[in-house]
Tab-separated table of N, CA and C in Angstrom:
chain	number	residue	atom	x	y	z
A	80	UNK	N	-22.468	-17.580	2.992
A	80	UNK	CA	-22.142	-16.166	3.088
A	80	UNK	C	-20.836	-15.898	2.355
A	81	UNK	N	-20.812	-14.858	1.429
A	81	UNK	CA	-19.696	-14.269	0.738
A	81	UNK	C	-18.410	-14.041	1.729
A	82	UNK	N	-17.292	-14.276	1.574
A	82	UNK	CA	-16.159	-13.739	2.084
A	82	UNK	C	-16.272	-12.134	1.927
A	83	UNK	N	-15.617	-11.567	2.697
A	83	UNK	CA	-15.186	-9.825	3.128
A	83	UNK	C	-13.744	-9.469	2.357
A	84	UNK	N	-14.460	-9.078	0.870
A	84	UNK	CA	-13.768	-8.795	0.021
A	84	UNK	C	-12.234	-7.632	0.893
A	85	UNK	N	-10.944	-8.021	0.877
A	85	UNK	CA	-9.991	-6.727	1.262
A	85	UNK	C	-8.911	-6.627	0.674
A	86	UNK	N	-8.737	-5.155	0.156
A	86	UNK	CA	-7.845	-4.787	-0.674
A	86	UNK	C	-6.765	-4.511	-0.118
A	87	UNK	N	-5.712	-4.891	0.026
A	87	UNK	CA	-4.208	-4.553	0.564
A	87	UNK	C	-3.018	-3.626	-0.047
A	88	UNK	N	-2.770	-2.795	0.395
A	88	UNK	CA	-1.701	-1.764	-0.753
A	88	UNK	C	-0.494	-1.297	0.282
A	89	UNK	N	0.224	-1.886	-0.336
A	89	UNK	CA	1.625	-1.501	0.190
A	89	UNK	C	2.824	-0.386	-0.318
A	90	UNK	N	2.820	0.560	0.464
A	90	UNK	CA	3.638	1.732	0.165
A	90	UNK	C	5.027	1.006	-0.903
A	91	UNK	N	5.317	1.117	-2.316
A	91	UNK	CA	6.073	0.433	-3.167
A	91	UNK	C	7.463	0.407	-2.504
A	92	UNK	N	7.945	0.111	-1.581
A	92	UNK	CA	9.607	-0.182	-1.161
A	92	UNK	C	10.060	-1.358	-0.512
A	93	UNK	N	11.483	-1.598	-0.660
A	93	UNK	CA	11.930	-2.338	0.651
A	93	UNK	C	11.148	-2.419	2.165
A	94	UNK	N	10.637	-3.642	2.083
A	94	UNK	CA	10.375	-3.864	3.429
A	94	UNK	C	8.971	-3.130	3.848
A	95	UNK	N	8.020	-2.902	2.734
A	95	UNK	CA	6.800	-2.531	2.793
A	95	UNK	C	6.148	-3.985	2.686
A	96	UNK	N	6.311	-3.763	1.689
A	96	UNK	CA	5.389	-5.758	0.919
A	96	UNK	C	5.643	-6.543	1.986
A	97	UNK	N	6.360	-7.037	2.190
A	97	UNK	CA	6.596	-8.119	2.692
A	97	UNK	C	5.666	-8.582	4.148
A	98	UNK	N	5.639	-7.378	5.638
A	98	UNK	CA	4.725	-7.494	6.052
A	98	UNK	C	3.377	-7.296	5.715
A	99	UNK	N	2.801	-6.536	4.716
A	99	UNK	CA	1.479	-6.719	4.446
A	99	UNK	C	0.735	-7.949	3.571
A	100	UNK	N	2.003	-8.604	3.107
A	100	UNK	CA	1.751	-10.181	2.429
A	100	UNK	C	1.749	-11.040	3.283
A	101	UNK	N	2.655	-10.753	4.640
A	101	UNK	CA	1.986	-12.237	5.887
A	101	UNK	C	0.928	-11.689	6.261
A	102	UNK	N	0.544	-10.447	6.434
A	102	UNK	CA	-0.995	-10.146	7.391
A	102	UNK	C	-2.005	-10.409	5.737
A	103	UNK	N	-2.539	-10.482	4.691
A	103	UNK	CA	-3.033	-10.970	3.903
A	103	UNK	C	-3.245	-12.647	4.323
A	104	UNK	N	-2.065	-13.413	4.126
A	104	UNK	CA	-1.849	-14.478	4.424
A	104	UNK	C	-2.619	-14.899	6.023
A	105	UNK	N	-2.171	-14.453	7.264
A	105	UNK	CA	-2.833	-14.000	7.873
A	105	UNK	C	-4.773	-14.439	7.628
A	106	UNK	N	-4.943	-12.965	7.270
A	106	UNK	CA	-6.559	-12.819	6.609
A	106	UNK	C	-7.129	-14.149	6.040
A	107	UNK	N	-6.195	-14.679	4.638
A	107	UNK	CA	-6.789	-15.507	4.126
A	107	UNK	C	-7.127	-16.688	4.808
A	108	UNK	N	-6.254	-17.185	5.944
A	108	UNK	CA	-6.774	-18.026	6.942
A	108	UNK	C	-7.783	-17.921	7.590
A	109	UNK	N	-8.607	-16.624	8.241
A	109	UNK	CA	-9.309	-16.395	9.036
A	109	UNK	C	-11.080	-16.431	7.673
A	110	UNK	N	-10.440	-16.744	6.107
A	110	UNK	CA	-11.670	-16.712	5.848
A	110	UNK	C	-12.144	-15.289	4.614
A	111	UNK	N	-11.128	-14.422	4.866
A	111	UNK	CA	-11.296	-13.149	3.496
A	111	UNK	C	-10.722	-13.691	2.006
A	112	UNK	N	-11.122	-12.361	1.935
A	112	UNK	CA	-11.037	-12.745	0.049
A	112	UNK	C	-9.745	-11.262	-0.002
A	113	UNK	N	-8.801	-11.547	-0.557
A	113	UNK	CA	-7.545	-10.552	-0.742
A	113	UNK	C	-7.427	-9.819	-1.962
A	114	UNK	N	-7.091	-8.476	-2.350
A	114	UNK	CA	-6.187	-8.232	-3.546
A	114	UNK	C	-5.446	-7.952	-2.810
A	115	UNK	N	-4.212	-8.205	-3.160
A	115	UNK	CA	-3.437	-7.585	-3.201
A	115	UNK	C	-2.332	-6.447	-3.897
A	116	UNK	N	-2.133	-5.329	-3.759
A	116	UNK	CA	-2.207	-4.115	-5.157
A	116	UNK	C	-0.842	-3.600	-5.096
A	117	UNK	N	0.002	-3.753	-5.933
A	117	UNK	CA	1.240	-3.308	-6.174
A	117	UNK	C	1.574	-2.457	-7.272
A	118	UNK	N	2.421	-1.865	-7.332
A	118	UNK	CA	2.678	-0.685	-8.341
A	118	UNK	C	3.047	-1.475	-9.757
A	119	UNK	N	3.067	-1.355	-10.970
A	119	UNK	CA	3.331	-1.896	-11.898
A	119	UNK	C	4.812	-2.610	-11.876
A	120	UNK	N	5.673	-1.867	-11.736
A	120	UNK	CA	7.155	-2.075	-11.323
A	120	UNK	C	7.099	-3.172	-10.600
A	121	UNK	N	6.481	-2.979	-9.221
A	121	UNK	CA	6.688	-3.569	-8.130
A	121	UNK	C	5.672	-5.431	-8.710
A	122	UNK	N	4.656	-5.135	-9.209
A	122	UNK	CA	3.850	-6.386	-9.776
A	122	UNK	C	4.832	-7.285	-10.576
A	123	UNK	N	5.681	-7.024	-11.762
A	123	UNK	CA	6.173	-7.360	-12.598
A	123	UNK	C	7.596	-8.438	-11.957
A	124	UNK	N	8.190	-7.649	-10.573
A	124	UNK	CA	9.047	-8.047	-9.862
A	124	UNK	C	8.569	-9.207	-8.758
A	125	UNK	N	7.522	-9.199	-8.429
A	125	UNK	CA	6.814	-10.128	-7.626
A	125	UNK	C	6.479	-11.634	-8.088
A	126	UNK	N	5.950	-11.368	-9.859
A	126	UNK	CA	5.615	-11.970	-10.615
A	126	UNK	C	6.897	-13.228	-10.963
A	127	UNK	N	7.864	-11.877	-11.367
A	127	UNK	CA	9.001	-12.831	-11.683
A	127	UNK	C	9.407	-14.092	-10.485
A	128	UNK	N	9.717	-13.249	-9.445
A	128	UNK	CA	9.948	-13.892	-8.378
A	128	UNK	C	9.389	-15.223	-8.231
A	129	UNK	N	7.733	-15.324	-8.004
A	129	UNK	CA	7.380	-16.202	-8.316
A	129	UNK	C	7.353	-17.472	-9.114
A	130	UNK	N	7.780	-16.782	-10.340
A	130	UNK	CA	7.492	-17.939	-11.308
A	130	UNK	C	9.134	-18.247	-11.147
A	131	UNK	N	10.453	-18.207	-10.785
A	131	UNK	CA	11.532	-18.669	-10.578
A	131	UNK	C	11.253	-19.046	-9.268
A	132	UNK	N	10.245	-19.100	-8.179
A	132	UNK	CA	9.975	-20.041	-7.138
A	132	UNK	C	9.129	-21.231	-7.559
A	133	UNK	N	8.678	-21.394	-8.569
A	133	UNK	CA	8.092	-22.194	-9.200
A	133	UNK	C	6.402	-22.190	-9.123
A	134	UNK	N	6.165	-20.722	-8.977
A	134	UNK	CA	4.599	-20.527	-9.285
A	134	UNK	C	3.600	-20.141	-8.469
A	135	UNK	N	2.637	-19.832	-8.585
A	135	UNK	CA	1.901	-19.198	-7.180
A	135	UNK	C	1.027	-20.105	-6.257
A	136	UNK	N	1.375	-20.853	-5.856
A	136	UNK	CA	1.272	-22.039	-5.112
A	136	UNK	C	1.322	-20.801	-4.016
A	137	UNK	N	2.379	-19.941	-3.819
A	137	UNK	CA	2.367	-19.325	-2.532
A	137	UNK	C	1.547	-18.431	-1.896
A	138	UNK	N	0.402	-17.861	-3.285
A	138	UNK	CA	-0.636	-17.047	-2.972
A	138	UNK	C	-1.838	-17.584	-2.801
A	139	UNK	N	-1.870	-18.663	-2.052
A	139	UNK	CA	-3.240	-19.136	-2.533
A	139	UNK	C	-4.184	-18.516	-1.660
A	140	UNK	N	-5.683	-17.682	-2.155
A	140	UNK	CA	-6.730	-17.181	-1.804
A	140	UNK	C	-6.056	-15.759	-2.100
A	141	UNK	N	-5.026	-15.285	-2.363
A	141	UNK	CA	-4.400	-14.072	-2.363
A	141	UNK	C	-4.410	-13.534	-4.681
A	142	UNK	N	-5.501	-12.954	-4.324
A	142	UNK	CA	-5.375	-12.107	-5.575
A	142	UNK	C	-4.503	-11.209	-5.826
A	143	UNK	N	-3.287	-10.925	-7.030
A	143	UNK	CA	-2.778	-9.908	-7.650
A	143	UNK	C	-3.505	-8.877	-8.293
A	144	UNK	N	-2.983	-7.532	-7.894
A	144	UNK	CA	-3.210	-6.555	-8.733
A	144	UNK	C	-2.014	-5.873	-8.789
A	145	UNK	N	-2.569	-4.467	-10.215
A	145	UNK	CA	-1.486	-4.252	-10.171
A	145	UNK	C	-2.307	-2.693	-10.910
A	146	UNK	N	-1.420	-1.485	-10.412
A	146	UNK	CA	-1.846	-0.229	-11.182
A	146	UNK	C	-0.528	0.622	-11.167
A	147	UNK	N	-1.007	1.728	-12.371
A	147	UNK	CA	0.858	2.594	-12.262
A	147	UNK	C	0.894	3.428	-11.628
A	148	UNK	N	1.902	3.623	-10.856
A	148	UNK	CA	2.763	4.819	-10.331
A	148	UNK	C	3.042	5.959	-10.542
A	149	UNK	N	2.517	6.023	-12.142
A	149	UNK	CA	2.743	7.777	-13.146
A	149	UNK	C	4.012	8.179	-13.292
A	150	UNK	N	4.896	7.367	-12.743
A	150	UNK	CA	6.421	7.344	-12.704
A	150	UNK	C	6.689	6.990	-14.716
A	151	UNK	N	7.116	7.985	-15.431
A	151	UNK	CA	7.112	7.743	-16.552
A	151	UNK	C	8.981	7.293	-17.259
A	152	UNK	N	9.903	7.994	-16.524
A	152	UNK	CA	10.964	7.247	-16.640
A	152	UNK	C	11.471	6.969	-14.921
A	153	UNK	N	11.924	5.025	-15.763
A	153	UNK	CA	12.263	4.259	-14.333
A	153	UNK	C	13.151	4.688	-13.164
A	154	UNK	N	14.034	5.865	-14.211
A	154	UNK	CA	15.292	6.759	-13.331
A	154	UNK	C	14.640	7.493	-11.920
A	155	UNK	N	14.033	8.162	-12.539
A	155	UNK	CA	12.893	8.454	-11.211
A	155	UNK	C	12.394	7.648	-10.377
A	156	UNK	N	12.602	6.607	-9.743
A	156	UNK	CA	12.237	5.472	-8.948
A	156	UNK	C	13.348	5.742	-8.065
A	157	UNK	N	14.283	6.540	-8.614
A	157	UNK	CA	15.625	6.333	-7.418
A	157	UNK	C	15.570	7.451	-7.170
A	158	UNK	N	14.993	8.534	-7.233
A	158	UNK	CA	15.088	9.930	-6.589
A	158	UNK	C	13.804	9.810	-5.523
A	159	UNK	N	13.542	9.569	-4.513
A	159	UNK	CA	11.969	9.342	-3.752
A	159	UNK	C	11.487	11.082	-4.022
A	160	UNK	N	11.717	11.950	-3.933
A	160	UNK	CA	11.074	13.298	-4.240
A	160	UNK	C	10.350	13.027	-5.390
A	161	UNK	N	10.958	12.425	-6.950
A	161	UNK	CA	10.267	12.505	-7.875
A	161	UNK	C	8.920	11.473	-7.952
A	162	UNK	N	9.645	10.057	-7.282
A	162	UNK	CA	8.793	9.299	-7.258
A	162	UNK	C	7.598	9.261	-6.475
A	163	UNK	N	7.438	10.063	-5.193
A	163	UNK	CA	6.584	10.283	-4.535
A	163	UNK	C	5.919	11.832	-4.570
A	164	UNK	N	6.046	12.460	-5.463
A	164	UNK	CA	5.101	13.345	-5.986
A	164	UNK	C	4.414	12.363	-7.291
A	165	UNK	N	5.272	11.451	-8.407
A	165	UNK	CA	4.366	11.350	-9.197
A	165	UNK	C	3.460	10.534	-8.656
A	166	UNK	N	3.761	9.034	-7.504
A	166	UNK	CA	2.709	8.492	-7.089
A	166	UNK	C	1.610	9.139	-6.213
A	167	UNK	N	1.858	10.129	-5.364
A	167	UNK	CA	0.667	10.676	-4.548
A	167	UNK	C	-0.308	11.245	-5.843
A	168	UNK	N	0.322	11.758	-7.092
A	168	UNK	CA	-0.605	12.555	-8.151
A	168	UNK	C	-1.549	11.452	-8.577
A	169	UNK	N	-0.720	9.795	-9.330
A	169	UNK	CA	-1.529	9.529	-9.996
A	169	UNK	C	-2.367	8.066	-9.241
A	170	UNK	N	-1.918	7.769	-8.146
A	170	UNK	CA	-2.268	6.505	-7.607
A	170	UNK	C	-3.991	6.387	-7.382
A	171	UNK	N	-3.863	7.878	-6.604
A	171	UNK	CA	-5.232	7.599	-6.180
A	171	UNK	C	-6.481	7.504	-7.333
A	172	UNK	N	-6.368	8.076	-8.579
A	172	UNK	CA	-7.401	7.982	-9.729
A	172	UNK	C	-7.241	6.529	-10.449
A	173	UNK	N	-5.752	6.052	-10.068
A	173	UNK	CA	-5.938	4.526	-10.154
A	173	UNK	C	-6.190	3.471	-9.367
A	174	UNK	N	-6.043	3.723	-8.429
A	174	UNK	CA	-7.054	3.217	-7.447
A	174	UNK	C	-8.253	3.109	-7.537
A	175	UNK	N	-9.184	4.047	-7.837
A	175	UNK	CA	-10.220	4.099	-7.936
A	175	UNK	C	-10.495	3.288	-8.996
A	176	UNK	N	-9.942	3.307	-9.971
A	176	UNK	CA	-9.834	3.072	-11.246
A	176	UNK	C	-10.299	1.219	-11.395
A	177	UNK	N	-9.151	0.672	-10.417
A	177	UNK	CA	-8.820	-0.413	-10.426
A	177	UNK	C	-9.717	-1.220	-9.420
A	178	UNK	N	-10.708	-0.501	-8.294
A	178	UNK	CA	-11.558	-0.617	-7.606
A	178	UNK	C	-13.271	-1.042	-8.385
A	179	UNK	N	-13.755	0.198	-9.305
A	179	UNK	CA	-14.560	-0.163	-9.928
A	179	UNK	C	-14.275	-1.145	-11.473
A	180	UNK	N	-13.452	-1.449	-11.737
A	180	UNK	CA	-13.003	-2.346	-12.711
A	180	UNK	C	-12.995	-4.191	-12.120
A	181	UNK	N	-12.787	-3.897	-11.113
A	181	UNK	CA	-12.871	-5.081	-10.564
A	181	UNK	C	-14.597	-5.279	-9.964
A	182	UNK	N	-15.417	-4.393	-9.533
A	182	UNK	CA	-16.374	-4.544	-9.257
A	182	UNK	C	-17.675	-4.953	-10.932
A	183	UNK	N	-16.937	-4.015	-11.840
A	183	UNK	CA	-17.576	-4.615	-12.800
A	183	UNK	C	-17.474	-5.963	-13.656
A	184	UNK	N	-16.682	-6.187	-12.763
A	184	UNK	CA	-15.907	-7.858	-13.698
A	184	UNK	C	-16.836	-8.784	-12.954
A	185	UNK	N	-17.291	-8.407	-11.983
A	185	UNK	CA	-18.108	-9.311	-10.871
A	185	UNK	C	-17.348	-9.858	-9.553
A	186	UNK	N	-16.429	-8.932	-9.505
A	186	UNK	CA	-15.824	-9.517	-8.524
A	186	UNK	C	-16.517	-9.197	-7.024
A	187	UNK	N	-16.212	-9.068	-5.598
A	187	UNK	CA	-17.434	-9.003	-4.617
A	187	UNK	C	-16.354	-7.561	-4.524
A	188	UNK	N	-17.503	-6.576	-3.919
A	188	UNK	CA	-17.629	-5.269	-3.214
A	188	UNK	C	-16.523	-5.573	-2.314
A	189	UNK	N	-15.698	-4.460	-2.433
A	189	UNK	CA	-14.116	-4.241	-1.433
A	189	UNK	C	-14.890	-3.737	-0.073
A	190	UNK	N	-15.008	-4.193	1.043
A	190	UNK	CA	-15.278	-3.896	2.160
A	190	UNK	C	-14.146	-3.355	2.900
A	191	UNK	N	-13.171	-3.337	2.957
A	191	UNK	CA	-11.732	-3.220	3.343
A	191	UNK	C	-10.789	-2.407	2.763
A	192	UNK	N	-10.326	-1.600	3.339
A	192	UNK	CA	-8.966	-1.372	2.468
A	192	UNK	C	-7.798	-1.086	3.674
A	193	UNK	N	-6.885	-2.239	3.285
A	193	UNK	CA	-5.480	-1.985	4.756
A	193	UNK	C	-4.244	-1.380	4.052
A	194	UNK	N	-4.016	-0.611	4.196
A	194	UNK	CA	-3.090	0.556	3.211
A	194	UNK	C	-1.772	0.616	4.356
A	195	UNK	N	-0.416	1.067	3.800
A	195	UNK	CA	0.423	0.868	4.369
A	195	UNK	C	0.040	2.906	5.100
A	196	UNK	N	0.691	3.379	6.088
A	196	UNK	CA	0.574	4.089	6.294
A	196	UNK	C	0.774	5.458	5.631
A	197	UNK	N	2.226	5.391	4.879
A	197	UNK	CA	3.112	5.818	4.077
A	197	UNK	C	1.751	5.736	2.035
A	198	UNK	N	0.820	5.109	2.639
A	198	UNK	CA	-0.123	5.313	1.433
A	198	UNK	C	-1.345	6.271	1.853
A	199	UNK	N	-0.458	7.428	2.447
A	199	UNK	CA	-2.253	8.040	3.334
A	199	UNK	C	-2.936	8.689	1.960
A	200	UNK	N	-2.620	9.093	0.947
A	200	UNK	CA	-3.689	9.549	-0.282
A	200	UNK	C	-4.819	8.103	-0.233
A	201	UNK	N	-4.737	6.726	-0.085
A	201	UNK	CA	-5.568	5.711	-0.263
A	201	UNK	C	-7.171	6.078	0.498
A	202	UNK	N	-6.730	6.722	1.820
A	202	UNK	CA	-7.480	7.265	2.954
A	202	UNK	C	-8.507	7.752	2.162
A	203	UNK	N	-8.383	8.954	1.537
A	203	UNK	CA	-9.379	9.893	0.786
A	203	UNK	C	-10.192	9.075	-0.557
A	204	UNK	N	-9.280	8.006	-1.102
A	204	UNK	CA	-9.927	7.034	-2.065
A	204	UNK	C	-10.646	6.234	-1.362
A	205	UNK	N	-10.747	5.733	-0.001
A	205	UNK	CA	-11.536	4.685	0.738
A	205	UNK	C	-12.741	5.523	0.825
A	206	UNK	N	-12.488	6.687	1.457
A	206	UNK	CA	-13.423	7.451	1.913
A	206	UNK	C	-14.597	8.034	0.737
A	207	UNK	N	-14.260	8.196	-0.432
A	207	UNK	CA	-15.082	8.516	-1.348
A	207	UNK	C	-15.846	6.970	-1.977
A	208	UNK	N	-15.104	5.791	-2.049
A	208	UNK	CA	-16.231	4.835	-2.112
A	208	UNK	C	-16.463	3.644	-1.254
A	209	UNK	N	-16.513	4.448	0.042
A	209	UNK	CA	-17.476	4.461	0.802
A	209	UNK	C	-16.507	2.728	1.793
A	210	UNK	N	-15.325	2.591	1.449
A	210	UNK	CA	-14.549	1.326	1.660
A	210	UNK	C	-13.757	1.872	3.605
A	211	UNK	N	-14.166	0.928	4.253
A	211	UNK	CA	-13.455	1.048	5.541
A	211	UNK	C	-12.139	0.477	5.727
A	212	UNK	N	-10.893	1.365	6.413
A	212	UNK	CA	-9.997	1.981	6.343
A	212	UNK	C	-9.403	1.248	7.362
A	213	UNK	N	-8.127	0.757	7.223
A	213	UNK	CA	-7.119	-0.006	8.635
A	213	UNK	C	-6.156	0.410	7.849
A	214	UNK	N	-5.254	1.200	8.946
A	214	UNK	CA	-3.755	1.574	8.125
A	214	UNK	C	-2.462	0.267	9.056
A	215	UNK	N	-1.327	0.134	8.563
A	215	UNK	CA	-0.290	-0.328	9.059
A	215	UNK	C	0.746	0.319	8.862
A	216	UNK	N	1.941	0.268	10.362
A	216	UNK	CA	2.944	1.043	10.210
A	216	UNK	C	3.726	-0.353	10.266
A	217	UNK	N	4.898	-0.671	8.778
A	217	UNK	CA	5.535	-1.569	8.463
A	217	UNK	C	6.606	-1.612	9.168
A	218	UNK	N	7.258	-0.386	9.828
A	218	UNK	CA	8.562	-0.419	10.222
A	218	UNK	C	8.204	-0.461	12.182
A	219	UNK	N	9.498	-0.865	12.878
A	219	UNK	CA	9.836	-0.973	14.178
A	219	UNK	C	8.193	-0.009	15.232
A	220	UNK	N	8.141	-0.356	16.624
A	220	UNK	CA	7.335	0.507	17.132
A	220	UNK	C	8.214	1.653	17.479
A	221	UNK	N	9.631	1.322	18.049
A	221	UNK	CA	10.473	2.544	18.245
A	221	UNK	C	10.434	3.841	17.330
A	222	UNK	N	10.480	3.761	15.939
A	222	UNK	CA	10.400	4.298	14.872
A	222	UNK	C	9.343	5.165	14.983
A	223	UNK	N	7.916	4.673	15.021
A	223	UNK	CA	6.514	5.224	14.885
A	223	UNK	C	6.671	6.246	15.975
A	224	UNK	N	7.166	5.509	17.265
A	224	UNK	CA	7.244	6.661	19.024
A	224	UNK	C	8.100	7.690	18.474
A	225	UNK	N	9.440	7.686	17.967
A	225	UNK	CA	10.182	8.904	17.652
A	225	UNK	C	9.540	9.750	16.557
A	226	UNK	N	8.526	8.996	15.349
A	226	UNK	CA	8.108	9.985	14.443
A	226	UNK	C	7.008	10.748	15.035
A	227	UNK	N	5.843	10.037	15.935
A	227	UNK	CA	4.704	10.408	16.736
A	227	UNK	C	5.389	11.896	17.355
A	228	UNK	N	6.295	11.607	18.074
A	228	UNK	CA	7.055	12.863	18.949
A	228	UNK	C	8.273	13.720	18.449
A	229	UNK	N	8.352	13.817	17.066
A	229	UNK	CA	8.783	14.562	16.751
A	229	UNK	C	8.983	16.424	16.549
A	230	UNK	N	7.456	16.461	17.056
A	230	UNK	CA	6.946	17.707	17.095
A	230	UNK	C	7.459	18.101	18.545
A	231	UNK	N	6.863	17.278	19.902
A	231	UNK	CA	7.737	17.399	21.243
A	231	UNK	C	9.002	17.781	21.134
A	232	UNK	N	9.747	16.970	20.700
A	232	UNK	CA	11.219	16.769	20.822
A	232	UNK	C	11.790	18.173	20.197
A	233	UNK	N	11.274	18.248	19.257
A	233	UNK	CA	11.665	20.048	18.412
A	233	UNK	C	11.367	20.980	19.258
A	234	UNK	N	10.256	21.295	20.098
A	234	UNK	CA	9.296	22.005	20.750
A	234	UNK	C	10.871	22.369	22.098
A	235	UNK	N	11.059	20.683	22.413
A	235	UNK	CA	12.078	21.233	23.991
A	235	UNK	C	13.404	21.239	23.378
A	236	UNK	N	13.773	21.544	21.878
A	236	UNK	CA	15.220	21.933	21.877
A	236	UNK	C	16.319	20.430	21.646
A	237	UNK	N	15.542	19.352	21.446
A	237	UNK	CA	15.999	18.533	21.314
A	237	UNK	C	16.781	17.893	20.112
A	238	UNK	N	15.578	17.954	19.323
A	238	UNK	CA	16.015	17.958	17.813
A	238	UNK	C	15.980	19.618	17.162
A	239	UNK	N	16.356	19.788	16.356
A	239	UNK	CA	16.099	20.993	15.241
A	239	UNK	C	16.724	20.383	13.572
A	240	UNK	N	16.728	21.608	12.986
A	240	UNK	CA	16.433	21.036	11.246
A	240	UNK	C	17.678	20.581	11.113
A	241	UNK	N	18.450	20.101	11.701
A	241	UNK	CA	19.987	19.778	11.400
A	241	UNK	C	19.706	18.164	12.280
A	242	UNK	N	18.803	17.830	12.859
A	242	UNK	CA	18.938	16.654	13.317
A	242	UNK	C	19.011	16.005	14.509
């Protein structure tokens, strides 16, 4: 029986990657088949990394990918407004992109897709080919409870737009 092809995409920042590369790691023990999908930027930096660790010995069963960001100058990587309008615009048509490209190479049918949360455009790309959906929230549970109830907390006067 084929392994359960799953695609992994991590929202491009500090402290995104890193947990969705042990839960891959993770996976690949239990028996899946991985990409793992990083922004061009973010691929190139991984890459390096690697090969000054002395090679990918550390990915083993763990496939690289890699698609762009639409981020056209790198300056924009440090403003998140710019950078996260151009990635919500162009990710998801590369996604897709990079989904059937790999299916025509012969690779096995993506059954999976575990997207960082902070990647919810991926949602609507799973959903159109037809790929089932596990999100992860990378940061603290405290974090998720205060963002979950943020709407409460405004509601009784707690917080307002100043903080």
């Amino acid at each position: 029986m084929a392994k359960a092809h799953v695609l992994v995409l991590p929202f491009p920042a500090q402290g995104h990657a890193t947990p969705l590369m042990e839960l891959s790691h993770r996976l690949v023990d239990h028996g899946f088949e991985i990409t793992f999908v990083n922004t061009e930027a973010h691929h190139a930096l991984a890459v390096s990394a690697l090969q000054a660790a002395g090679g990918t010995s550390a990915l083993a069963g763990i496939h690289l990918a890699s698609i762009s960001d639409g981020v056209e100058d790198d300056n924009n990587r440090n403003y998140i407004s710019k950078f996260v309008d151009a990635y919500t615009r162009n990710m998801p048509g590369n996604l897709e992109r990079l989904v059937a490209g790999m299916e025509a190479a012969g690779r096995p049918k993506v059954k999976w897709l575990i997207s960082d949360v902070f990647a919810w455009w991926s949602f609507d790309v799973a959903k159109r080919l037809g790929i089932r959906v596990a999100s992860v929230w990378p940061a603290s549970a405290a974090c998720l409870a205060i963002n979950l109830n943020i709407p409460k907390l405004t509601e009784e006067g707690l917080l307002n737009n100043k903080g």
